[in-house]
Amino acid sequence: MYQYSRTDQQQVDQRVIQFRDQTDRYLKGDLSEEQFRPLRLMNGLYIQRYAPMLRIAIPYGELNSGQLRMLAAVARKYDRGYGHITTRQNIQFNWLKLEQVPDLLADLATVQMHAIQTSGNCIRNITSDHLAGIDATEVEDPRPWCEIIRQWATLHPEFLYLPRKFKIAVTGSETDRAAILAHDIGLRLVRNDRRETGFQVFAGGGLGRTPVVGKQLREFLPWRHLLSFLEAVLRVYNLNGRRDNKYKARIKILVNSMGVEAFRSAVNERFQEIKDGELTLTDSRVAEIKARFASPQSRAIPATRKIHDGNSGHVRAREFEHWKRQNTIASRYAGLRSVFISLKKQNVAPGDLTADEMDAIAGLADRYSSGIIRTTHRQNLLLPLVHTGNLYSLWNDLRKSGQSDTNIDTVQDIICCPGLDFCSLANTTSIPVALEIRARFTDPQELKSLGDIQIKISGCMNACGHHHIGHIGILGVDKKGQQWFQITLGGRADQNLRIGERLGPAVDRNRIAEAVERIIRQYLKLRSGPGETFLDTLDRVGLEPFREVVYD
Amino acid sequence: MIETVNWIESPGQQKRIIIFADHFNDGRIFSLGRQLRIDGYPGDLIAAGDFLPDQLDSLALCGFSHYLPLPDGTDRIDHIDGIDLANLVALPRQREPGSLFSRHDHPEVTT
């Protein structure tokens, strides 16, 4: 995990002082609401339906046990005892008091955390693959590159007042778990014919009201020019992006209106002006950043217990094997596996966890994974490297604390926005819909048989629940004060990212969970065999057989 | 709205450029300033508008040499003639836009 430099710490400390001053000026009336708005937003503070909401950055989804304990303390001291992991790997607290936020940020700064640029029209927290540095197939660990981009983007004086928010995601693997094609800029680490490292660069992807798949700007960008090229893209966007209509202000609209060729040409013109300038990365600079990431393998904790203890019964062993198959994954290091901790519990909003759970997981991270925890795009947690000899002991500990839900990459692993329960923009609820769907699929054997059917739910057109790229996407819409839900099928968030197709008219609130169940049961009837996935079946038979069961 | 005015008070005097921004939230001004410096413009560069004190550092880092505070609704034309730089807010001269990354020359791990 990245270790802060003195400069990093100073900047976070100074930001706390600055935000305290800004908040004081607002509360005294020296700053208007309009003036304070961009200042608080670029520090992650929203005014939500019931109270201010603060989004705290977890850069590229990695945090240590001390930071998780601090988040637990924040949840107890300033909020209502729980937090919410977002689809961009951050954490949100929903019940804060504005006047307490500077103190909260000061507490966070003591553990190298902050809320800088987690909202607002600026470059947001950089996201990445939750298996970064672990996946055996990746070209290179993307985390140091994420950190380099983070340092460049943090309080960048030119790009704090962009036309709209700007999201960057990086992956080092061919298997895209960071949805890079749904980002304003998506970066994939690649090697060229001469085995040199560089980036495949995509731009203009995004979800929201107008879902667009990112377009390739560069097939191979040498790593030395990463920041210069990003700066060129941002400059073209900042100067030319629309500012008259917030729904037309994202870079995807600019790329589409200019045409990708013209956009690429404009970027290249700016790039040539600054290429080989002060933003050019050097071997030594990159080596410095990489050196701040401790080798994950060297820190893995060796096994201390046998895989099965003497008292484990047959049923229990079977449960453990099921959990191990479903919730753990092999790493690039022999004898070490990555362990998912599901945040998809019955009757709990997807991504929510309590302060007590945070403390418990921090303890498990210390005991089993060198104190490191990751947050995932699908709103779960991950202990990156656990010795296989410790898995049984870890599973037992998770069972005792009620955190062994065996539903990773199943139909229960639903992504969902906060919806009307918290968000002032939402048209409909989304959390209760997720809970109702989940309650219809609880049999472990059935979950296993269904495979990874990704359901994603958004309570409004802003698409925070990524419904466009769900295998089954659900969008809440308001019709004359009533909640209705549009269904899309066939979206996907991976390297073959595509936007789902609308199934038909919206269904009403009382029927949405049933409609989803019917779609899934129809898949079971239609599939050619257990090996054919939901998407494969859909691609083979088309939408019609699913329409028939929803609109009978 | 953003408007750029090239401004020469008298023959032989170095050109000055003033950029008006209608709204403090219009971030184009930062890229315009930066682009002028990249293009090699060496002279005075004035940001005019109703900016927040919190934004002056960024203006300086993007190459602006002075700030002319203009409350919303002020007629811009009235302010071009007879501007005395001595009456403007002088911004500290910056070498380059200072992202955190470019300030990491001598990193030390905190302990």
XYZ file of C-alpha atoms in Angstrom:
663
model
C 0.000 0.000 0.000
C 1.196 3.527 -0.808
C 3.036 5.268 2.044
C 2.461 9.028 2.268
C 5.371 11.390 1.753
C 5.737 14.519 3.873
C 4.313 16.518 0.971
C 1.231 14.296 0.805
C 0.605 14.750 4.518
C 1.144 18.503 4.408
C -1.309 18.851 1.583
C -4.017 16.882 3.377
C -3.436 18.874 6.595
C -3.576 22.170 4.711
C -6.765 21.112 2.988
C -8.418 20.572 6.377
C -7.445 24.092 7.449
C -8.719 25.509 4.170
C -12.056 23.706 4.386
C -12.522 24.736 8.017
C -12.076 28.353 6.924
C -14.500 27.920 4.026
C -17.124 26.332 6.277
C -16.728 29.103 8.872
C -17.156 31.752 6.189
C -20.289 30.035 4.911
C -21.818 29.645 8.361
C -21.094 33.323 9.104
C -22.719 34.369 5.832
C -19.504 35.555 4.173
C -19.924 32.959 1.436
C -23.256 32.537 -0.324
C -24.763 29.102 -0.928
C -23.815 29.474 -4.599
C -20.198 30.304 -3.724
C -19.883 27.589 -1.096
C -21.428 24.897 -3.291
C -18.411 24.120 -5.558
C -16.045 24.433 -2.594
C -17.911 21.891 -0.474
C -18.556 19.601 -3.437
C -14.897 19.384 -4.411
C -14.404 18.292 -0.838
C -16.967 15.523 -1.111
C -19.812 17.178 0.774
C -23.317 16.910 -0.676
C -26.539 18.266 0.723
C -28.741 15.185 0.568
C -32.380 14.509 1.223
C -32.134 14.509 5.002
C -28.615 15.617 5.936
C -25.202 16.431 4.453
C -23.474 13.399 2.970
C -19.689 13.124 2.918
C -17.871 10.900 0.446
C -14.403 9.915 1.646
C -11.722 8.914 -0.837
C -10.275 5.434 -0.828
C -7.709 5.893 -3.607
C -7.992 2.985 -6.036
C -9.889 1.107 -3.351
C -7.062 0.284 -0.950
C -6.976 1.034 2.762
C -5.287 -0.310 5.854
C -6.751 -1.579 9.094
C -5.955 1.651 10.946
C -7.880 3.614 8.348
C -10.840 1.235 8.571
C -10.853 1.616 12.359
C -10.867 5.386 11.892
C -13.855 5.052 9.559
C -15.585 3.038 12.284
C -14.802 5.798 14.774
C -16.140 8.413 12.345
C -19.322 6.368 11.910
C -19.875 6.343 15.672
C -18.766 9.899 16.462
C -20.275 11.831 13.580
C -22.835 9.573 11.912
C -25.318 6.855 12.838
C -22.875 4.013 13.235
C -22.531 2.806 9.666
C -21.088 3.705 6.257
C -21.755 2.831 2.643
C -19.191 1.538 0.108
C -19.784 3.090 -3.324
C -19.391 1.691 -6.836
C -16.271 3.850 -7.258
C -14.595 2.254 -4.253
C -15.146 5.161 -1.850
C -17.140 5.280 1.394
C -20.041 7.596 2.208
C -21.570 8.776 5.452
C -25.137 9.983 5.190
C -26.075 11.616 8.470
C -23.540 14.326 9.228
C -23.736 17.832 10.618
C -22.071 20.446 8.414
C -20.387 22.227 11.309
C -18.701 18.983 12.400
C -17.231 18.117 8.986
C -13.949 20.048 9.472
C -13.300 18.118 12.706
C -14.137 14.877 10.930
C -11.652 15.722 8.161
C -8.994 16.536 10.760
C -9.527 13.089 12.302
C -9.222 11.467 8.863
C -6.013 13.360 8.088
C -4.326 11.668 11.048
C -4.594 8.365 9.159
C -3.774 9.756 5.711
C -7.369 9.973 4.527
C -9.373 12.822 3.039
C -12.404 13.723 0.934
C -10.568 15.753 -1.695
C -12.217 15.654 -5.120
C -14.691 12.925 -4.303
C -17.403 15.113 -5.770
C -17.797 18.309 -7.792
C -16.792 19.216 -11.319
C -13.199 18.119 -11.015
C -11.067 15.011 -11.492
C -12.514 12.430 -9.111
C -10.896 9.648 -7.144
C -8.992 7.313 -9.462
C -10.440 3.809 -9.480
C -8.849 0.523 -10.428
C -9.129 -3.234 -10.521
C -9.679 -4.639 -7.027
C -7.307 -7.457 -8.016
C -4.525 -5.024 -8.953
C -1.135 -6.511 -8.205
C -2.752 -9.868 -7.480
C -4.109 -10.996 -10.850
C -1.712 -13.432 -12.492
C -2.599 -12.243 -15.986
C -2.047 -8.505 -15.606
C 0.634 -6.685 -17.589
C 1.687 -4.675 -14.586
C 0.307 -3.550 -11.229
C -1.808 -0.466 -12.031
C -1.722 0.987 -8.490
C 1.530 2.993 -8.841
C 0.132 4.503 -12.034
C -3.101 5.328 -10.249
C -1.049 7.029 -7.559
C 0.899 9.030 -10.144
C -2.374 10.204 -11.659
C -3.765 10.964 -8.204
C -0.827 13.187 -7.393
C -1.106 14.995 -10.709
C -4.867 15.475 -10.401
C -5.032 16.473 -6.735
C -5.847 20.195 -6.503
C -4.623 20.652 -10.071
C -5.032 24.427 -10.440
C -6.298 24.261 -14.011
C -8.916 21.567 -13.597
C -10.873 22.343 -10.422
C -13.768 24.010 -12.280
C -14.403 21.683 -15.201
C -17.682 21.687 -17.135
C -18.676 18.547 -15.223
C -17.239 15.738 -13.120
C -14.372 13.721 -14.582
C -13.691 10.086 -13.786
C -10.573 8.083 -14.607
C -10.151 4.313 -14.193
C -7.050 2.184 -14.745
C -6.641 -1.544 -15.248
C -3.542 -3.628 -15.746
C -5.434 -6.665 -16.934
C -7.175 -7.744 -20.120
C -10.120 -8.742 -17.959
C -11.664 -5.417 -17.104
C -12.996 -5.276 -13.539
C -12.834 -1.476 -13.365
C -15.348 -0.704 -16.148
C -12.790 1.510 -17.880
C -14.988 1.880 -20.965
C -17.660 3.549 -18.842
C -15.287 6.298 -17.682
C -14.393 9.750 -18.991
C -10.907 8.361 -19.464
C -10.158 4.662 -19.293
C -6.563 3.404 -19.235
C -5.344 -0.117 -19.829
C -1.703 -1.047 -19.282
C -0.387 -2.800 -22.377
C 2.922 -3.836 -23.935
C 3.884 -3.141 -27.526
C 5.812 -5.398 -29.894
C 9.078 -4.306 -28.299
C 7.779 -5.278 -24.827
C 7.652 -1.629 -23.784
C 4.974 -0.631 -21.282
C 2.357 1.915 -22.202
C -1.337 2.639 -22.078
C -4.272 2.004 -24.328
C -6.301 5.181 -23.861
C -10.075 5.456 -24.123
C -12.133 8.611 -23.675
C -15.741 9.681 -23.692
C -17.302 6.727 -21.924
C -19.943 7.220 -19.285
C -23.345 6.227 -18.005
C -25.888 8.728 -16.677
C -28.711 9.950 -18.920
C -26.738 9.285 -22.085
C -24.807 6.028 -21.799
C -21.798 5.895 -24.122
C -19.023 3.337 -24.530
C -15.561 4.921 -24.421
C -13.704 5.358 -27.693
C -10.060 4.599 -28.262
C -7.837 7.676 -28.470
C -4.496 5.890 -28.467
C -3.656 2.260 -29.049
C -0.307 2.707 -27.323
C 0.803 5.706 -25.305
C 4.353 5.375 -23.919
C 4.221 5.561 -20.119
C 6.541 8.568 -20.026
C 3.861 10.685 -21.639
C 0.944 9.575 -19.495
C 0.501 12.845 -17.598
C 1.179 15.101 -20.592
C -1.475 13.253 -22.578
C -3.999 13.357 -19.748
C -3.343 17.065 -19.374
C -3.956 17.576 -23.101
C -7.283 15.707 -22.934
C -8.381 17.694 -19.905
C -7.365 21.009 -21.505
C -9.386 20.324 -24.644
C -12.344 19.306 -22.523
C -12.086 22.265 -20.151
C -11.961 24.756 -23.000
C -14.585 23.170 -25.228
C -16.998 21.213 -23.046
C -20.509 22.633 -22.797
C -21.308 24.699 -19.732
C -24.850 25.778 -20.636
C -26.539 22.457 -19.829
C -25.257 20.148 -17.103
C -26.780 17.158 -18.862
C -24.701 17.896 -21.968
C -21.497 18.819 -20.163
C -19.671 15.506 -19.829
C -16.738 14.773 -22.124
C -18.739 12.017 -23.850
C -21.025 14.690 -25.321
C -18.027 16.716 -26.532
C -16.393 13.669 -28.127
C -19.637 12.764 -29.864
C -20.338 16.295 -31.072
C -16.805 16.859 -32.376
C -16.438 13.312 -33.671
C -13.699 11.120 -32.292
C -11.262 11.974 -35.101
C -11.565 15.721 -34.554
C -11.356 15.274 -30.800
C -8.257 13.114 -31.122
C -6.702 15.688 -33.420
C -7.407 18.528 -30.973
C -5.901 16.511 -28.136
C -2.818 15.657 -30.166
C -2.280 19.319 -31.015
C -2.275 20.243 -27.309
C -0.206 17.160 -26.502
C 2.541 18.090 -28.947
C 2.882 21.479 -27.232
C 3.637 19.974 -23.833
C 5.109 16.590 -24.744
C 8.616 16.199 -23.312
C 7.892 19.045 -20.884
C 7.887 19.014 -17.095
C 5.147 16.399 -16.874
C 7.269 13.809 -18.652
C 7.704 10.848 -16.342
C 11.183 9.548 -15.683
C 12.472 6.143 -14.614
C 13.549 7.513 -11.267
C 10.242 9.256 -10.566
C 8.218 6.157 -11.340
C 10.646 4.033 -9.333
C 10.119 6.348 -6.330
C 6.383 5.834 -6.477
C 6.672 2.084 -6.962
C 9.032 1.874 -3.999
C 6.268 3.261 -1.794
C 4.176 0.171 -2.450
C 5.362 -2.697 -0.295
C 5.465 -5.987 -2.164
C 2.222 -7.772 -1.293
C 3.875 -11.168 -1.309
C 6.598 -10.186 1.118
C 3.977 -9.036 3.599
C 1.664 -12.029 3.432
C 1.123 -13.637 6.798
C 2.181 -17.293 6.920
C -0.233 -20.025 7.880
C -0.473 -20.650 11.569
C -3.280 -23.196 11.715
C -4.359 -26.304 9.888
C -6.975 -26.017 7.166
C -9.503 -28.018 9.216
C -9.464 -28.195 12.960
C -10.207 -31.476 14.691
C -13.769 -30.527 15.646
C -15.068 -29.584 12.231
C -17.960 -31.767 11.142
C -18.795 -32.932 7.654
C -21.523 -30.328 7.066
C -19.315 -27.559 8.301
C -16.483 -28.660 6.059
C -18.858 -28.637 3.098
C -19.985 -25.104 3.967
C -16.378 -24.040 4.166
C -15.545 -25.573 0.789
C -18.569 -23.814 -0.726
C -17.477 -20.478 0.747
C -13.906 -21.045 -0.415
C -15.063 -21.741 -3.985
C -17.458 -18.809 -4.131
C -15.802 -16.094 -2.047
C -12.087 -16.633 -2.646
C -9.947 -16.492 -5.753
C -6.436 -17.646 -6.616
C -3.747 -14.974 -6.698
C -0.570 -14.739 -8.723
C 1.311 -15.944 -5.643
C 1.416 -19.654 -4.883
C -0.298 -20.502 -1.610
C -2.065 -17.147 -1.295
C -5.720 -16.432 -2.144
C -7.822 -13.277 -2.215
C -10.883 -13.365 0.021
C -14.063 -11.405 -0.641
C -16.201 -10.264 2.254
C -19.728 -9.833 0.992
C -21.593 -6.643 1.856
C -24.806 -8.112 0.435
C -26.604 -9.300 3.542
C -30.266 -10.054 3.900
C -32.214 -6.938 4.881
C -29.177 -4.635 4.615
C -28.605 -2.069 1.853
C -25.936 -3.233 -0.633
C -22.543 -1.841 0.365
C -23.538 -0.886 3.922
C -21.467 -1.932 6.907
C -21.644 -0.983 10.550
C -18.896 0.459 12.710
C -18.693 -2.832 14.606
C -18.276 -4.711 11.331
C -15.547 -2.282 10.250
C -13.667 -2.920 13.477
C -14.098 -6.676 13.121
C -12.850 -6.663 9.533
C -9.899 -4.462 10.496
C -8.981 -7.116 13.080
C -9.256 -9.890 10.498
C -7.128 -7.891 8.073
C -4.441 -7.562 10.748
C -4.608 -11.257 11.493
C -4.769 -12.632 7.967
C -3.869 -10.104 5.248
C -1.109 -7.838 6.546
C -3.646 -5.235 7.587
C -4.751 -4.457 4.034
C -8.369 -4.246 2.859
C -9.739 -3.332 -0.550
C -13.101 -2.032 -1.662
C -14.585 -3.320 -4.891
C -16.587 -1.843 -7.748
C -19.371 -4.275 -6.795
C -19.575 -2.790 -3.287
C -17.858 -5.595 -1.394
C -14.582 -5.834 0.532
C -11.513 -7.899 -0.231
C -8.652 -9.204 1.879
C -6.061 -9.240 -0.898
C -3.653 -12.001 0.089
C -4.472 -14.683 2.632
C -2.410 -17.812 3.158
C -4.458 -20.853 2.097
C -3.586 -22.496 5.392
C -5.417 -19.695 7.189
C -8.613 -19.797 5.146
C -10.537 -22.113 7.452
C -9.653 -20.073 10.472
C -10.641 -16.874 8.652
C -13.939 -18.412 7.564
C -14.690 -19.393 11.145
C -13.970 -15.874 12.329
C -16.179 -14.440 9.593
C -18.991 -16.805 10.586
C -18.753 -15.709 14.192
C -19.075 -12.057 13.209
C -21.852 -12.762 10.690
C -19.774 -11.832 7.644
C -19.487 -15.112 5.805
C -22.367 -14.590 3.342
C -21.475 -16.852 0.436
C -22.871 -14.875 -2.471
C -19.989 -13.183 -4.301
C -20.617 -13.064 -8.060
C -24.102 -14.495 -7.671
C -27.513 -13.045 -8.375
C -27.513 -11.768 -4.768
C -24.443 -9.626 -5.457
C -26.553 -6.660 -6.591
C -25.183 -3.151 -7.207
C -27.589 -0.478 -6.123
C -27.629 3.303 -5.624
C -28.942 4.837 -2.355
C -32.195 5.764 -4.122
C -35.022 7.677 -2.535
C -34.008 6.506 0.930
C -31.140 9.011 0.932
C -30.673 10.796 -2.386
C -32.395 14.071 -3.210
C -32.135 13.373 -6.951
C -33.784 9.945 -6.904
C -37.214 9.257 -8.390
C -37.707 5.900 -6.740
C -36.377 3.634 -4.056
C -33.730 1.151 -5.101
C -32.507 -0.472 -1.870
C -35.884 -2.103 -1.069
C -36.075 -3.414 -4.637
C -32.628 -4.993 -4.262
C -33.645 -6.585 -0.964
C -36.863 -7.987 -2.442
C -35.027 -9.522 -5.391
C -32.382 -10.976 -3.136
C -35.018 -12.552 -0.901
C -36.338 -14.532 -3.892
C -33.006 -16.303 -4.427
C -31.658 -17.693 -1.193
C -31.035 -21.384 -1.874
C -27.239 -21.849 -2.099
C -27.560 -24.588 -4.711
C -29.754 -22.411 -6.878
C -27.368 -19.445 -6.536
C -24.531 -21.668 -7.655
C -26.543 -23.008 -10.576
C -27.526 -19.521 -11.784
C -23.948 -18.314 -12.006
C -22.958 -14.658 -12.145
C -26.047 -12.725 -13.197
C -25.254 -9.081 -12.495
C -28.256 -7.016 -11.435
C -27.733 -3.249 -11.202
C -30.342 -0.813 -9.930
C -30.550 2.987 -10.233
C -33.250 5.127 -8.679
C -33.042 7.769 -11.401
C -31.550 8.620 -14.796
C -28.235 9.644 -13.245
C -27.435 5.928 -13.189
C -25.336 5.777 -10.010
C -26.330 2.097 -9.793
C -24.896 1.493 -13.298
C -28.143 -0.067 -14.552
C -27.093 0.416 -18.205
C -24.301 -2.123 -17.822
C -26.083 -4.692 -15.682
C -26.892 -8.060 -17.187
C -30.281 -7.129 -15.799
C -30.570 -3.368 -15.399
C -33.336 -1.686 -13.433
C -34.079 2.029 -13.670
C -36.583 3.726 -11.382
C -38.839 6.316 -13.041
C -41.552 8.521 -11.638
C -44.933 8.499 -13.369
C -47.392 10.945 -11.851
C -46.041 10.353 -8.377
C -45.940 6.568 -8.726
C -42.774 4.460 -8.818
C -42.205 2.452 -11.999
C -39.182 0.497 -13.179
C -37.710 0.057 -16.640
C -35.829 -3.163 -17.293
C -32.845 -3.507 -19.620
C -31.171 -6.781 -20.486
C -27.755 -7.632 -21.880
C -25.590 -4.865 -20.524
C -22.121 -5.785 -19.369
C -19.321 -3.933 -17.545
C -16.263 -5.910 -18.600
C -13.752 -5.561 -21.464
C -16.669 -6.155 -23.864
C -18.692 -3.422 -22.221
C -22.063 -2.780 -23.789
C -25.264 -0.959 -22.941
C -28.320 -3.066 -22.138
C -31.404 -3.077 -24.337
C -34.766 -1.995 -23.009
C -37.128 -4.912 -22.557
C -40.411 -3.029 -22.841
C -42.702 -0.715 -20.876
C -41.859 -0.001 -17.244
C -43.408 -2.264 -14.629
C -44.910 -0.953 -11.429
C -43.331 -1.069 -7.984
C -45.309 -4.100 -6.861
C -44.226 -6.210 -9.828
C -40.542 -5.424 -10.305
C -39.086 -8.159 -8.077
C -41.454 -10.704 -9.577
C -40.540 -9.578 -13.106
C -36.853 -10.101 -12.385
C -37.540 -13.518 -10.919
C -39.496 -14.479 -14.038
C -36.597 -13.369 -16.267
C -34.174 -15.487 -14.289
C -36.461 -18.540 -14.233
C -36.939 -18.165 -17.985
C -33.177 -18.212 -18.393
C -33.047 -21.488 -16.485
C -35.621 -22.950 -18.865
C -33.971 -21.648 -22.013
C -30.304 -22.267 -21.397
C -28.707 -25.044 -23.378
C -26.947 -26.405 -20.306
C -25.439 -25.393 -16.965
C -22.406 -23.999 -18.780
C -24.365 -21.424 -20.779
C -24.374 -18.097 -18.965
C -27.275 -15.692 -18.771
C -25.647 -13.404 -21.354
C -24.869 -16.317 -23.678
C -28.477 -17.454 -23.540
C -29.751 -13.935 -24.105
C -27.457 -13.481 -27.093
C -28.684 -16.740 -28.540
C -32.441 -16.327 -28.050
C -32.888 -12.551 -28.015
C -35.222 -10.458 -25.859
C -38.550 -11.854 -26.997
C -38.748 -14.956 -24.783
C -38.048 -12.714 -21.776
C -40.654 -10.166 -22.849
C -43.211 -12.947 -22.962
C -42.771 -13.838 -19.317
C -42.665 -10.263 -18.025
C -45.598 -8.890 -20.035
C -47.882 -11.929 -20.156
C -19.231 33.781 -20.899
C -15.503 34.330 -21.371
C -14.098 37.268 -23.285
C -10.429 37.948 -24.022
C -9.256 41.469 -24.807
C -5.817 42.362 -26.084
C -5.003 45.669 -24.585
C -2.220 48.111 -25.543
C -2.294 51.424 -23.720
C 0.165 53.272 -25.894
C 2.437 52.604 -28.908
C 5.589 50.771 -27.984
C 4.154 49.447 -24.759
C 4.137 45.723 -24.131
C 0.837 44.093 -24.896
C -1.370 43.218 -21.972
C -4.161 40.714 -22.030
C -7.218 40.813 -19.859
C -9.624 37.891 -19.679
C -13.111 38.531 -18.356
C -15.126 35.717 -16.806
C -18.821 36.223 -16.155
C -18.941 33.668 -13.403
C -16.394 32.463 -10.862
C -17.343 28.879 -11.701
C -16.354 29.178 -15.388
C -13.118 27.209 -15.334
C -12.135 27.976 -18.924
C -10.193 30.974 -17.704
C -7.648 28.699 -16.030
C -6.913 26.820 -19.259
C -6.881 30.033 -21.304
C -4.239 31.500 -19.037
C -2.207 28.345 -19.055
C -2.437 28.054 -22.832
C -1.230 31.633 -23.325
C 1.863 30.893 -21.254
C 2.490 27.642 -23.137
C 2.248 29.638 -26.363
C 5.004 31.867 -25.021
C 3.062 34.977 -24.063
C 5.394 36.852 -21.708
C 3.381 39.921 -20.741
C 0.887 40.910 -18.095
C -2.123 38.638 -17.879
C -5.135 39.882 -15.960
C -8.078 37.832 -14.733
C -11.183 39.971 -14.385
C -14.322 38.792 -12.657
C -15.901 38.039 -9.323
C -13.558 35.293 -8.148
C -13.371 33.830 -4.670
C -10.231 34.403 -2.612
C -9.880 30.611 -2.669
C -9.282 30.737 -6.417
C -6.461 33.269 -6.586
C -3.706 30.694 -6.047
C -5.018 28.675 -8.977
C -5.132 31.773 -11.174
C -1.524 32.521 -10.294
C -0.479 28.931 -10.933
C -2.130 29.117 -14.351
C -0.066 32.127 -15.329
C -2.132 35.166 -14.352
C -0.142 38.095 -13.083
C -2.996 40.250 -11.797
C -6.592 40.059 -10.656
C -9.171 42.733 -11.354
C -12.156 42.214 -9.049
C -15.393 42.971 -10.887
C -18.664 42.480 -9.072
C -21.297 40.743 -11.196
C -22.931 43.117 -13.660
C -20.051 45.551 -13.926
C -19.624 46.956 -17.438
C -16.363 45.497 -18.692
C -15.582 48.222 -21.198
C -15.425 50.811 -18.449
C -12.606 48.883 -16.908
C -10.295 48.525 -19.865
C -9.424 52.169 -20.265
C -7.113 53.621 -17.748
C -6.412 50.534 -15.719
C -3.430 51.052 -13.509
C -1.757 47.763 -12.710
C -0.708 49.205 -9.393
C -4.365 49.205 -8.347
C -4.917 45.545 -9.161
C -4.308 42.523 -6.991
C -0.822 41.317 -7.921
C -0.567 37.550 -8.031
C 2.699 35.825 -7.173
C 4.728 34.794 -10.199
C 4.744 31.032 -10.653
C 7.155 28.844 -12.546
C 4.665 26.252 -13.766
C 1.254 25.013 -12.680
C 2.124 23.250 -9.488
C 0.301 19.974 -9.317
C 1.240 17.924 -6.299
C 3.096 15.570 -8.561
C 5.549 18.207 -9.752
C 6.259 19.127 -6.147
C 7.422 15.645 -5.230
C 11.073 16.321 -5.916
C 12.370 15.205 -2.555
C 9.888 12.744 -1.128
C 10.364 11.380 2.342
C 8.308 8.678 3.944
C 6.467 9.902 7.014
C 7.053 7.805 10.060
